[in-house]
């Protein structure tokens, strides 16, 4: 990976040009229109034909046939805001980190790892009531909706998010108050729970009333001390923070209510590439900072998006400059349709080593592996045993599930050819797994 060569102050420069005008379909859109959250939503790209029509002459037959093949194979539908769509480098979309994240192409896919799972983190298994995962004693994950302002090709909840695709039938759901009330009833009976993550789906897609209702109901439960709205919105649709006054007012109201009771109301967002950051992001963050709302970031480590030291340091510095705490970088989950995005555990460890020390500790992200099977997030270097040759790491989660051992697998295509061959033979595969596990005491 080498030592990062970063221009020290480059992270303070945010583009503010009219980049959307390079897209033929939006060449006549003025800044005021582009600024409007309603325009961004109305003009989001959701269909193959829309890609073609806004790209105009940029939509070459080669590009369009690769996108068409991608849409046949991906577990995620597409939904891309004009903001993100026009930040893509359409001169070379194949190598563009934003295109990779949001617009799948047939040429990118690799076969899924044999140990992949649709619900890799076993969220459904640890669900005592619909829409809720309760794994840790003091923390729960609440999924009030399955819609998002963009659909990420690498979504860990591709089994439910964003509606069925040609390759996957999904049990998606919209905002439904009846199920939410069941969640609140359950939480009232759980005095150990102090922390609620409101995710999905994306909190950006809750109406102001829904956002306020959920926030207030949770904060009224005496033992709940912290709520976090999870949204990728700031990264892919900052115009909403800037121009959706009602939504911001609802957020601010919940935040103030929490504050008056000594409780935290924060946002967890999801920037993965410095290319997502522009002057629009800075304007949105100035507004949130002015409201006194803490924002933390959770990035996902992805090949060709942010798996280099230079990019990760740039992302960390830019987020810090915007007053967003770079909290976590996740190893990619072992979900379908994502093998091309995944790194080895070794690559993640080396990346963390290189990033650590480049800025203040509290602004240095912790690199974690969210253990398949529901062991929770563990620091990348905290495995019990790592058989690098086989690409198998063995983990424990003593507090969460003391009797269980968890396994994470490196992508097969990054292993030596003779080991790849063994992975394709079921009995050889099982022998390798048993051998790796045998190094760890049960
Ligand atoms: S915003 Fe989050 S929940 Fe929605 S598609 Fe992206 S990763 Fe999945």
Short mmCIF file of C-alpha atoms and ligand atoms in Angstrom, two decimals:
data_model
loop_
_atom_site.label_atom_id
_atom_site.label_comp_id
_atom_site.label_asym_id
_atom_site.label_seq_id
_atom_site.Cartn_x
_atom_site.Cartn_y
_atom_site.Cartn_z
CA UNK A 1 0.00 0.00 0.00
CA UNK A 2 2.92 2.33 0.65
CA UNK A 3 3.04 5.53 2.60
CA UNK A 4 0.30 8.00 1.80
CA UNK A 5 1.30 11.12 -0.09
CA UNK A 6 -1.40 13.59 0.81
CA UNK A 7 -1.36 17.27 0.13
CA UNK A 8 -1.84 18.46 3.68
CA UNK A 9 -4.61 21.00 3.16
CA UNK A 10 -6.41 19.52 0.19
CA UNK A 11 -9.15 18.12 2.42
CA UNK A 12 -10.43 21.66 3.10
CA UNK A 13 -11.26 22.32 -0.53
CA UNK A 14 -14.80 21.36 -1.53
CA UNK A 15 -16.01 21.61 -5.08
CA UNK A 16 -18.81 24.09 -5.72
CA UNK A 17 -19.01 24.05 -9.51
CA UNK A 18 -22.21 23.29 -11.41
CA UNK A 19 -21.14 19.71 -12.02
CA UNK A 20 -24.66 18.50 -12.86
CA UNK A 21 -24.62 20.55 -16.06
CA UNK A 22 -22.25 17.97 -17.59
CA UNK A 23 -25.20 15.56 -17.66
CA UNK A 24 -27.00 16.30 -20.93
CA UNK A 25 -30.48 15.91 -19.38
CA UNK A 26 -29.69 18.47 -16.66
CA UNK A 27 -27.56 20.94 -18.66
CA UNK A 28 -30.22 23.63 -18.27
CA UNK A 29 -30.90 23.08 -14.55
CA UNK A 30 -29.93 26.14 -12.54
CA UNK A 31 -28.37 26.18 -9.07
CA UNK A 32 -31.61 27.18 -7.32
CA UNK A 33 -33.47 24.24 -8.84
CA UNK A 34 -30.65 21.79 -8.07
CA UNK A 35 -30.70 23.01 -4.47
CA UNK A 36 -34.34 21.97 -3.94
CA UNK A 37 -34.88 18.68 -2.15
CA UNK A 38 -38.17 18.16 -3.98
CA UNK A 39 -36.39 18.47 -7.36
CA UNK A 40 -33.72 15.99 -6.23
CA UNK A 41 -36.37 13.46 -5.20
CA UNK A 42 -38.54 13.93 -8.30
CA UNK A 43 -35.58 13.51 -10.62
CA UNK A 44 -33.93 10.56 -8.90
CA UNK A 45 -32.95 7.81 -11.30
CA UNK A 46 -34.96 4.66 -10.71
CA UNK A 47 -35.16 2.95 -14.09
CA UNK A 48 -32.84 1.84 -16.85
CA UNK A 49 -34.62 4.10 -19.36
CA UNK A 50 -34.03 7.15 -17.16
CA UNK A 51 -30.29 6.45 -17.10
CA UNK A 52 -30.36 6.43 -20.86
CA UNK A 53 -32.45 9.53 -21.29
CA UNK A 54 -30.53 11.82 -18.88
CA UNK A 55 -27.16 10.61 -20.14
CA UNK A 56 -28.08 11.30 -23.77
CA UNK A 57 -24.94 11.02 -25.90
CA UNK A 58 -22.93 9.73 -22.91
CA UNK A 59 -25.06 6.56 -22.91
CA UNK A 60 -22.92 4.44 -25.23
CA UNK A 61 -24.27 1.03 -26.31
CA UNK A 62 -21.40 -0.69 -24.44
CA UNK A 63 -22.25 1.17 -21.22
CA UNK A 64 -25.97 0.57 -21.47
CA UNK A 65 -25.64 -3.13 -22.17
CA UNK A 66 -23.33 -3.51 -19.14
CA UNK A 67 -25.84 -1.67 -16.94
CA UNK A 68 -28.69 -3.79 -18.30
CA UNK A 69 -26.74 -6.96 -17.44
CA UNK A 70 -26.03 -5.53 -13.95
CA UNK A 71 -29.69 -4.87 -13.27
CA UNK A 72 -30.54 -8.47 -14.14
CA UNK A 73 -28.07 -9.76 -11.58
CA UNK A 74 -28.10 -7.30 -8.67
CA UNK A 75 -30.13 -7.94 -5.50
CA UNK A 76 -30.74 -4.14 -5.24
CA UNK A 77 -32.96 -1.90 -7.30
CA UNK A 78 -31.50 1.39 -8.40
CA UNK A 79 -32.36 4.74 -6.94
CA UNK A 80 -29.79 7.51 -7.35
CA UNK A 81 -30.22 11.19 -6.57
CA UNK A 82 -29.20 13.67 -9.30
CA UNK A 83 -26.57 14.92 -6.83
CA UNK A 84 -24.74 11.59 -6.79
CA UNK A 85 -25.52 10.65 -10.39
CA UNK A 86 -23.90 13.82 -11.67
CA UNK A 87 -20.80 13.41 -9.48
CA UNK A 88 -20.02 10.17 -11.35
CA UNK A 89 -17.24 10.47 -13.92
CA UNK A 90 -19.17 9.42 -17.03
CA UNK A 91 -15.99 9.52 -19.09
CA UNK A 92 -14.95 6.34 -17.26
CA UNK A 93 -17.93 4.98 -15.31
CA UNK A 94 -16.36 1.51 -15.04
CA UNK A 95 -13.73 2.77 -12.62
CA UNK A 96 -15.75 5.41 -10.83
CA UNK A 97 -16.16 4.81 -7.06
CA UNK A 98 -19.66 6.35 -6.98
CA UNK A 99 -20.92 4.40 -9.99
CA UNK A 100 -19.58 1.25 -8.32
CA UNK A 101 -21.58 1.94 -5.17
CA UNK A 102 -24.93 2.76 -6.74
CA UNK A 103 -25.20 1.50 -10.31
CA UNK A 104 -24.29 -2.16 -10.78
CA UNK A 105 -22.79 -3.39 -14.05
CA UNK A 106 -22.82 -6.97 -15.29
CA UNK A 107 -19.05 -6.95 -15.86
CA UNK A 108 -18.27 -6.32 -12.19
CA UNK A 109 -19.90 -9.36 -10.58
CA UNK A 110 -18.06 -12.37 -9.17
CA UNK A 111 -19.63 -15.58 -7.90
CA UNK A 112 -20.83 -15.30 -4.32
CA UNK A 113 -18.66 -16.87 -1.65
CA UNK A 114 -20.07 -20.31 -0.74
CA UNK A 115 -20.51 -19.16 2.89
CA UNK A 116 -22.42 -15.98 2.03
CA UNK A 117 -25.87 -15.46 3.56
CA UNK A 118 -28.78 -13.17 2.74
CA UNK A 119 -29.04 -12.30 6.45
CA UNK A 120 -25.33 -12.45 7.14
CA UNK A 121 -25.56 -10.74 10.53
CA UNK A 122 -28.48 -12.94 11.71
CA UNK A 123 -30.58 -9.90 12.46
CA UNK A 124 -33.81 -11.80 11.91
CA UNK A 125 -32.74 -14.53 14.35
CA UNK A 126 -32.25 -12.01 17.18
CA UNK A 127 -35.60 -10.32 16.56
CA UNK A 128 -38.07 -10.60 19.48
CA UNK A 129 -40.67 -8.42 17.72
CA UNK A 130 -41.13 -7.43 14.07
CA UNK A 131 -38.78 -4.62 12.90
CA UNK A 132 -36.47 -4.94 15.94
CA UNK A 133 -33.13 -6.70 16.53
CA UNK A 134 -32.18 -7.10 20.18
CA UNK A 135 -28.75 -8.69 20.50
CA UNK A 136 -26.81 -6.59 22.99
CA UNK A 137 -28.24 -6.14 26.50
CA UNK A 138 -28.41 -2.34 26.34
CA UNK A 139 -28.85 -1.62 22.64
CA UNK A 140 -31.43 -2.38 19.94
CA UNK A 141 -31.72 -1.88 16.20
CA UNK A 142 -35.11 -0.61 15.00
CA UNK A 143 -35.96 -0.79 11.28
CA UNK A 144 -39.10 1.34 10.81
CA UNK A 145 -38.98 1.36 7.00
CA UNK A 146 -37.32 -0.41 4.09
CA UNK A 147 -36.99 2.52 1.72
CA UNK A 148 -33.98 4.79 1.18
CA UNK A 149 -33.21 7.91 -0.89
CA UNK A 150 -30.56 5.86 -2.75
CA UNK A 151 -30.11 2.13 -3.00
CA UNK A 152 -26.54 1.00 -2.39
CA UNK A 153 -25.40 -1.98 -4.44
CA UNK A 154 -23.61 -3.29 -1.35
CA UNK A 155 -26.53 -3.03 1.11
CA UNK A 156 -26.24 -5.46 3.99
CA UNK A 157 -30.04 -5.70 4.16
CA UNK A 158 -30.53 -6.38 0.46
CA UNK A 159 -32.93 -9.15 1.54
CA UNK A 160 -35.56 -6.54 2.50
CA UNK A 161 -34.50 -3.08 1.28
CA UNK A 162 -35.83 -1.38 -1.80
CA UNK A 163 -38.31 -3.85 -3.27
CA UNK A 164 -37.95 -7.03 -5.32
CA UNK A 165 -35.54 -7.21 -8.26
CA UNK A 166 -35.23 -9.62 -11.17
CA UNK A 167 -33.03 -11.85 -9.03
CA UNK A 168 -34.54 -11.51 -5.52
CA UNK A 169 -38.12 -11.47 -4.17
CA UNK A 170 -38.29 -9.34 -1.01
CA UNK A 171 -40.57 -8.87 1.92
CA UNK A 172 -40.15 -5.06 1.90
CA UNK A 173 -42.43 -2.85 3.98
CA UNK A 174 -43.21 0.84 4.18
CA UNK A 175 -43.66 2.94 7.29
CA UNK A 176 -46.32 1.22 9.45
CA UNK A 177 -47.27 2.77 12.80
CA UNK A 178 -48.95 -0.40 14.08
CA UNK A 179 -45.63 -2.32 14.01
CA UNK A 180 -43.81 0.65 15.52
CA UNK A 181 -46.19 0.68 18.50
CA UNK A 182 -45.45 -3.02 19.07
CA UNK A 183 -41.76 -2.12 19.18
CA UNK A 184 -42.36 0.66 21.72
CA UNK A 185 -44.49 -1.72 23.86
CA UNK A 186 -41.67 -4.26 23.82
CA UNK A 187 -39.04 -1.68 24.72
CA UNK A 188 -41.10 -0.47 27.70
CA UNK A 189 -40.66 -3.99 29.14
CA UNK A 190 -36.87 -3.98 28.64
CA UNK A 191 -35.31 -1.81 31.36
CA UNK A 192 -31.75 -2.71 30.34
CA UNK A 193 -32.14 -1.04 26.93
CA UNK A 194 -30.61 2.45 26.86
CA UNK A 195 -29.69 2.88 23.21
CA UNK A 196 -31.83 2.68 20.05
CA UNK A 197 -30.52 2.81 16.48
CA UNK A 198 -33.29 3.90 14.10
CA UNK A 199 -32.22 2.55 10.74
CA UNK A 200 -33.85 0.66 7.92
CA UNK A 201 -34.10 1.72 5.30
CA UNK A 202 -33.19 5.28 5.92
CA UNK A 203 -34.53 7.84 8.40
CA UNK A 204 -34.41 10.42 5.58
CA UNK A 205 -37.48 8.74 4.11
CA UNK A 206 -39.58 9.18 7.24
CA UNK A 207 -41.98 12.10 6.97
CA UNK A 208 -41.51 14.88 9.54
CA UNK A 209 -44.49 13.50 11.50
CA UNK A 210 -43.09 9.99 11.49
CA UNK A 211 -39.61 11.15 12.45
CA UNK A 212 -41.03 13.13 15.35
CA UNK A 213 -43.44 10.38 16.47
CA UNK A 214 -40.72 7.73 16.60
CA UNK A 215 -38.22 10.02 18.32
CA UNK A 216 -40.66 11.27 20.96
CA UNK A 217 -42.12 7.84 21.74
CA UNK A 218 -38.64 6.44 22.29
CA UNK A 219 -37.43 9.36 24.38
CA UNK A 220 -40.52 9.14 26.60
CA UNK A 221 -39.45 5.63 27.69
CA UNK A 222 -37.58 6.39 30.93
CA UNK A 223 -34.66 3.96 30.53
CA UNK A 224 -33.89 4.98 26.93
CA UNK A 225 -30.98 7.43 27.08
CA UNK A 226 -29.71 7.61 23.50
CA UNK A 227 -31.28 7.46 20.07
CA UNK A 228 -29.45 7.57 16.74
CA UNK A 229 -31.14 8.27 13.45
CA UNK A 230 -29.21 6.38 10.77
CA UNK A 231 -29.22 7.99 7.35
CA UNK A 232 -27.01 7.96 4.31
CA UNK A 233 -28.81 11.15 3.36
CA UNK A 234 -26.12 13.71 4.20
CA UNK A 235 -23.72 11.86 1.87
CA UNK A 236 -26.00 11.45 -1.11
CA UNK A 237 -28.69 14.11 -0.75
CA UNK A 238 -27.47 17.07 1.36
CA UNK A 239 -30.08 19.32 -0.29
CA UNK A 240 -32.72 17.89 2.04
CA UNK A 241 -30.94 19.22 5.14
CA UNK A 242 -30.55 22.57 3.40
CA UNK A 243 -34.09 23.03 2.04
CA UNK A 244 -36.54 20.65 3.76
CA UNK A 245 -37.51 22.99 6.60
CA UNK A 246 -40.27 20.76 7.99
CA UNK A 247 -38.05 17.70 8.24
CA UNK A 248 -35.29 19.70 9.89
CA UNK A 249 -37.79 21.25 12.30
CA UNK A 250 -39.00 17.77 13.34
CA UNK A 251 -35.41 16.61 13.88
CA UNK A 252 -34.60 19.71 15.84
CA UNK A 253 -37.72 19.29 17.99
CA UNK A 254 -36.79 15.70 18.89
CA UNK A 255 -33.21 16.82 19.59
CA UNK A 256 -34.36 19.63 21.88
CA UNK A 257 -36.83 17.33 23.65
CA UNK A 258 -34.03 14.81 24.25
CA UNK A 259 -31.74 17.55 25.50
CA UNK A 260 -34.34 18.80 27.98
CA UNK A 261 -34.42 15.29 29.49
CA UNK A 262 -30.63 14.84 29.40
CA UNK A 263 -30.82 12.35 26.52
CA UNK A 264 -28.76 12.13 23.32
CA UNK A 265 -30.27 12.44 19.84
CA UNK A 266 -27.59 12.03 17.17
CA UNK A 267 -27.23 11.12 13.49
CA UNK A 268 -25.17 8.27 12.13
CA UNK A 269 -24.36 8.76 8.49
CA UNK A 270 -22.57 6.85 5.84
CA UNK A 271 -19.96 8.53 3.62
CA UNK A 272 -17.71 5.96 1.97
CA UNK A 273 -15.86 8.08 -0.61
CA UNK A 274 -14.37 11.60 -0.58
CA UNK A 275 -16.09 12.05 -3.96
CA UNK A 276 -19.42 12.24 -2.12
CA UNK A 277 -18.22 15.37 -0.31
CA UNK A 278 -18.79 18.80 -1.86
CA UNK A 279 -19.69 22.31 -0.74
CA UNK A 280 -23.28 21.04 -0.51
CA UNK A 281 -22.18 18.59 2.18
CA UNK A 282 -20.47 21.42 4.02
CA UNK A 283 -23.62 23.57 3.89
CA UNK A 284 -25.71 20.69 5.23
CA UNK A 285 -23.23 20.03 8.03
CA UNK A 286 -23.10 23.71 8.98
CA UNK A 287 -26.85 23.55 9.51
CA UNK A 288 -26.70 20.39 11.62
CA UNK A 289 -23.77 21.72 13.62
CA UNK A 290 -25.65 24.94 14.24
CA UNK A 291 -28.53 22.85 15.62
CA UNK A 292 -26.02 21.18 17.94
CA UNK A 293 -26.61 17.72 16.44
CA UNK A 294 -23.70 15.31 16.63
CA UNK A 295 -23.01 13.38 13.41
CA UNK A 296 -20.89 10.23 13.24
CA UNK A 297 -19.87 8.32 10.14
CA UNK A 298 -19.88 4.61 9.36
CA UNK A 299 -18.09 3.77 6.11
CA UNK A 300 -17.96 0.39 4.41
CA UNK A 301 -14.59 -0.78 3.11
CA UNK A 302 -14.98 -1.49 -0.61
CA UNK A 303 -12.53 -2.42 -3.32
CA UNK A 304 -12.15 0.39 -5.83
CA UNK A 305 -14.03 2.82 -3.60
CA UNK A 306 -11.91 3.43 -0.50
CA UNK A 307 -9.43 0.57 -0.14
CA UNK A 308 -6.33 2.74 -0.49
CA UNK A 309 -4.46 4.58 2.23
CA UNK A 310 -4.67 7.86 0.35
CA UNK A 311 -8.44 7.71 -0.07
CA UNK A 312 -9.08 6.58 3.49
CA UNK A 313 -6.93 9.36 4.94
CA UNK A 314 -8.60 11.92 2.69
CA UNK A 315 -12.06 10.69 3.75
CA UNK A 316 -11.09 10.79 7.42
CA UNK A 317 -9.71 14.32 7.18
CA UNK A 318 -12.61 15.69 5.18
CA UNK A 319 -15.18 14.23 7.56
CA UNK A 320 -13.31 15.60 10.56
CA UNK A 321 -13.16 19.04 8.91
CA UNK A 322 -16.95 18.96 8.43
CA UNK A 323 -17.45 18.07 12.11
CA UNK A 324 -18.46 14.51 11.30
CA UNK A 325 -16.76 11.99 13.53
CA UNK A 326 -15.24 9.15 11.43
CA UNK A 327 -16.51 6.46 13.78
CA UNK A 328 -16.37 3.06 12.06
CA UNK A 329 -15.05 1.47 8.88
CA UNK A 330 -16.76 -1.88 8.37
CA UNK A 331 -15.34 -4.91 6.63
CA UNK A 332 -17.84 -5.75 3.90
CA UNK A 333 -20.57 -8.13 5.03
CA UNK A 334 -20.82 -11.52 3.35
CA UNK A 335 -24.07 -10.80 1.51
CA UNK A 336 -25.10 -11.77 -2.05
CA UNK A 337 -23.91 -9.84 -5.09
CA UNK A 338 -20.97 -8.19 -3.30
CA UNK A 339 -17.94 -10.43 -3.73
CA UNK A 340 -16.24 -7.87 -6.00
CA UNK A 341 -16.43 -5.30 -3.18
CA UNK A 342 -14.85 -7.40 -0.45
CA UNK A 343 -11.27 -7.13 0.82
CA UNK A 344 -9.31 -9.64 2.85
CA UNK A 345 -9.04 -9.19 6.59
CA UNK A 346 -5.30 -8.57 6.15
CA UNK A 347 -6.00 -5.65 3.80
CA UNK A 348 -8.30 -4.08 6.40
CA UNK A 349 -5.74 -4.50 9.17
CA UNK A 350 -2.98 -2.93 7.06
CA UNK A 351 -5.25 -0.05 6.10
CA UNK A 352 -6.12 0.66 9.70
CA UNK A 353 -2.43 0.62 10.66
CA UNK A 354 -1.70 3.17 7.95
CA UNK A 355 -4.57 5.49 8.88
CA UNK A 356 -3.95 5.40 12.63
CA UNK A 357 -1.76 8.31 13.66
CA UNK A 358 -2.70 10.57 10.76
CA UNK A 359 -5.07 12.64 12.90
CA UNK A 360 -6.46 12.86 16.44
CA UNK A 361 -7.46 9.55 17.97
CA UNK A 362 -11.12 10.52 18.44
CA UNK A 363 -11.33 11.25 14.71
CA UNK A 364 -9.63 7.99 13.69
CA UNK A 365 -12.14 5.37 12.56
CA UNK A 366 -12.13 1.97 14.19
CA UNK A 367 -12.00 -0.77 11.57
CA UNK A 368 -14.42 -3.54 12.50
CA UNK A 369 -15.72 -6.84 11.25
CA UNK A 370 -19.43 -7.33 11.94
CA UNK A 371 -19.32 -11.06 12.58
CA UNK A 372 -21.43 -13.29 10.35
CA UNK A 373 -23.89 -15.16 12.54
CA UNK A 374 -24.53 -12.26 14.92
CA UNK A 375 -21.39 -11.87 17.05
CA UNK A 376 -21.52 -8.11 16.66
CA UNK A 377 -18.75 -5.73 15.65
CA UNK A 378 -15.20 -6.70 16.58
CA UNK A 379 -11.99 -4.77 15.97
CA UNK A 380 -10.28 -6.21 12.86
CA UNK A 381 -7.20 -7.28 14.81
CA UNK A 382 -9.14 -9.01 17.59
CA UNK A 383 -9.64 -12.38 15.86
CA UNK A 384 -8.72 -15.56 17.78
CA UNK A 385 -6.98 -17.10 14.78
CA UNK A 386 -6.42 -16.08 11.16
CA UNK A 387 -5.49 -18.74 8.61
CA UNK A 388 -4.46 -16.36 5.86
CA UNK A 389 -3.62 -19.06 3.37
CA UNK A 390 -7.17 -20.45 3.55
CA UNK A 391 -8.74 -17.00 4.01
CA UNK A 392 -10.51 -17.99 7.24
CA UNK A 393 -10.57 -15.99 10.46
CA UNK A 394 -12.01 -17.38 13.70
CA UNK A 395 -13.57 -15.05 16.23
CA UNK A 396 -15.23 -15.00 19.64
CA UNK A 397 -17.71 -12.56 21.11
CA UNK A 398 -17.45 -13.42 24.84
CA UNK A 399 -20.10 -11.02 26.11
CA UNK A 400 -22.57 -11.25 23.24
CA UNK A 401 -22.65 -15.01 22.57
CA UNK A 402 -20.11 -16.65 24.92
CA UNK A 403 -20.55 -20.22 23.68
CA UNK A 404 -20.23 -19.50 19.98
CA UNK A 405 -17.36 -19.30 17.53
CA UNK A 406 -17.74 -17.05 14.49
CA UNK A 407 -16.06 -17.23 11.09
CA UNK A 408 -15.27 -14.59 8.50
CA UNK A 409 -13.97 -15.56 5.07
CA UNK A 410 -11.69 -13.66 2.71
CA UNK A 411 -12.79 -13.49 -0.95
CA UNK A 412 -11.80 -16.70 -2.71
CA UNK A 413 -10.42 -14.99 -5.82
CA UNK A 414 -7.70 -13.39 -3.67
CA UNK A 415 -6.36 -16.79 -2.49
CA UNK A 416 -3.70 -18.97 -4.17
CA UNK A 417 -5.01 -21.04 -7.14
CA UNK A 418 -4.64 -24.40 -5.35
CA UNK A 419 -6.59 -23.08 -2.33
CA UNK A 420 -9.29 -21.64 -4.62
CA UNK A 421 -9.66 -25.14 -6.04
CA UNK A 422 -10.16 -26.57 -2.56
CA UNK A 423 -12.84 -23.96 -1.84
CA UNK A 424 -14.84 -25.21 -4.80
CA UNK A 425 -14.90 -28.76 -3.41
CA UNK A 426 -17.34 -29.04 -0.50
CA UNK A 427 -15.48 -31.70 1.47
CA UNK A 428 -12.12 -29.89 1.08
CA UNK A 429 -13.80 -26.66 2.10
CA UNK A 430 -15.13 -28.27 5.29
CA UNK A 431 -11.69 -29.69 6.10
CA UNK A 432 -10.13 -26.22 5.81
CA UNK A 433 -12.80 -24.71 8.05
CA UNK A 434 -12.40 -27.44 10.68
CA UNK A 435 -8.61 -27.05 10.58
CA UNK A 436 -8.84 -23.28 11.12
CA UNK A 437 -11.32 -23.76 13.98
CA UNK A 438 -9.09 -26.36 15.64
CA UNK A 439 -6.55 -23.64 16.50
CA UNK A 440 -9.06 -21.99 18.83
CA UNK A 441 -10.09 -23.47 22.16
CA UNK A 442 -13.88 -23.76 22.49
S1 LIG B 1 -28.86 3.61 2.64
FE1 LIG B 1 -28.33 1.91 4.03
S2 LIG B 1 -30.17 0.63 4.15
FE2 LIG B 1 -30.38 1.98 2.34
S3 LIG B 1 -29.59 0.81 0.62
FE3 LIG B 1 -27.87 2.02 1.41
S4 LIG B 1 -26.85 0.65 2.89
FE4 LIG B 1 -28.91 -0.21 2.49
#
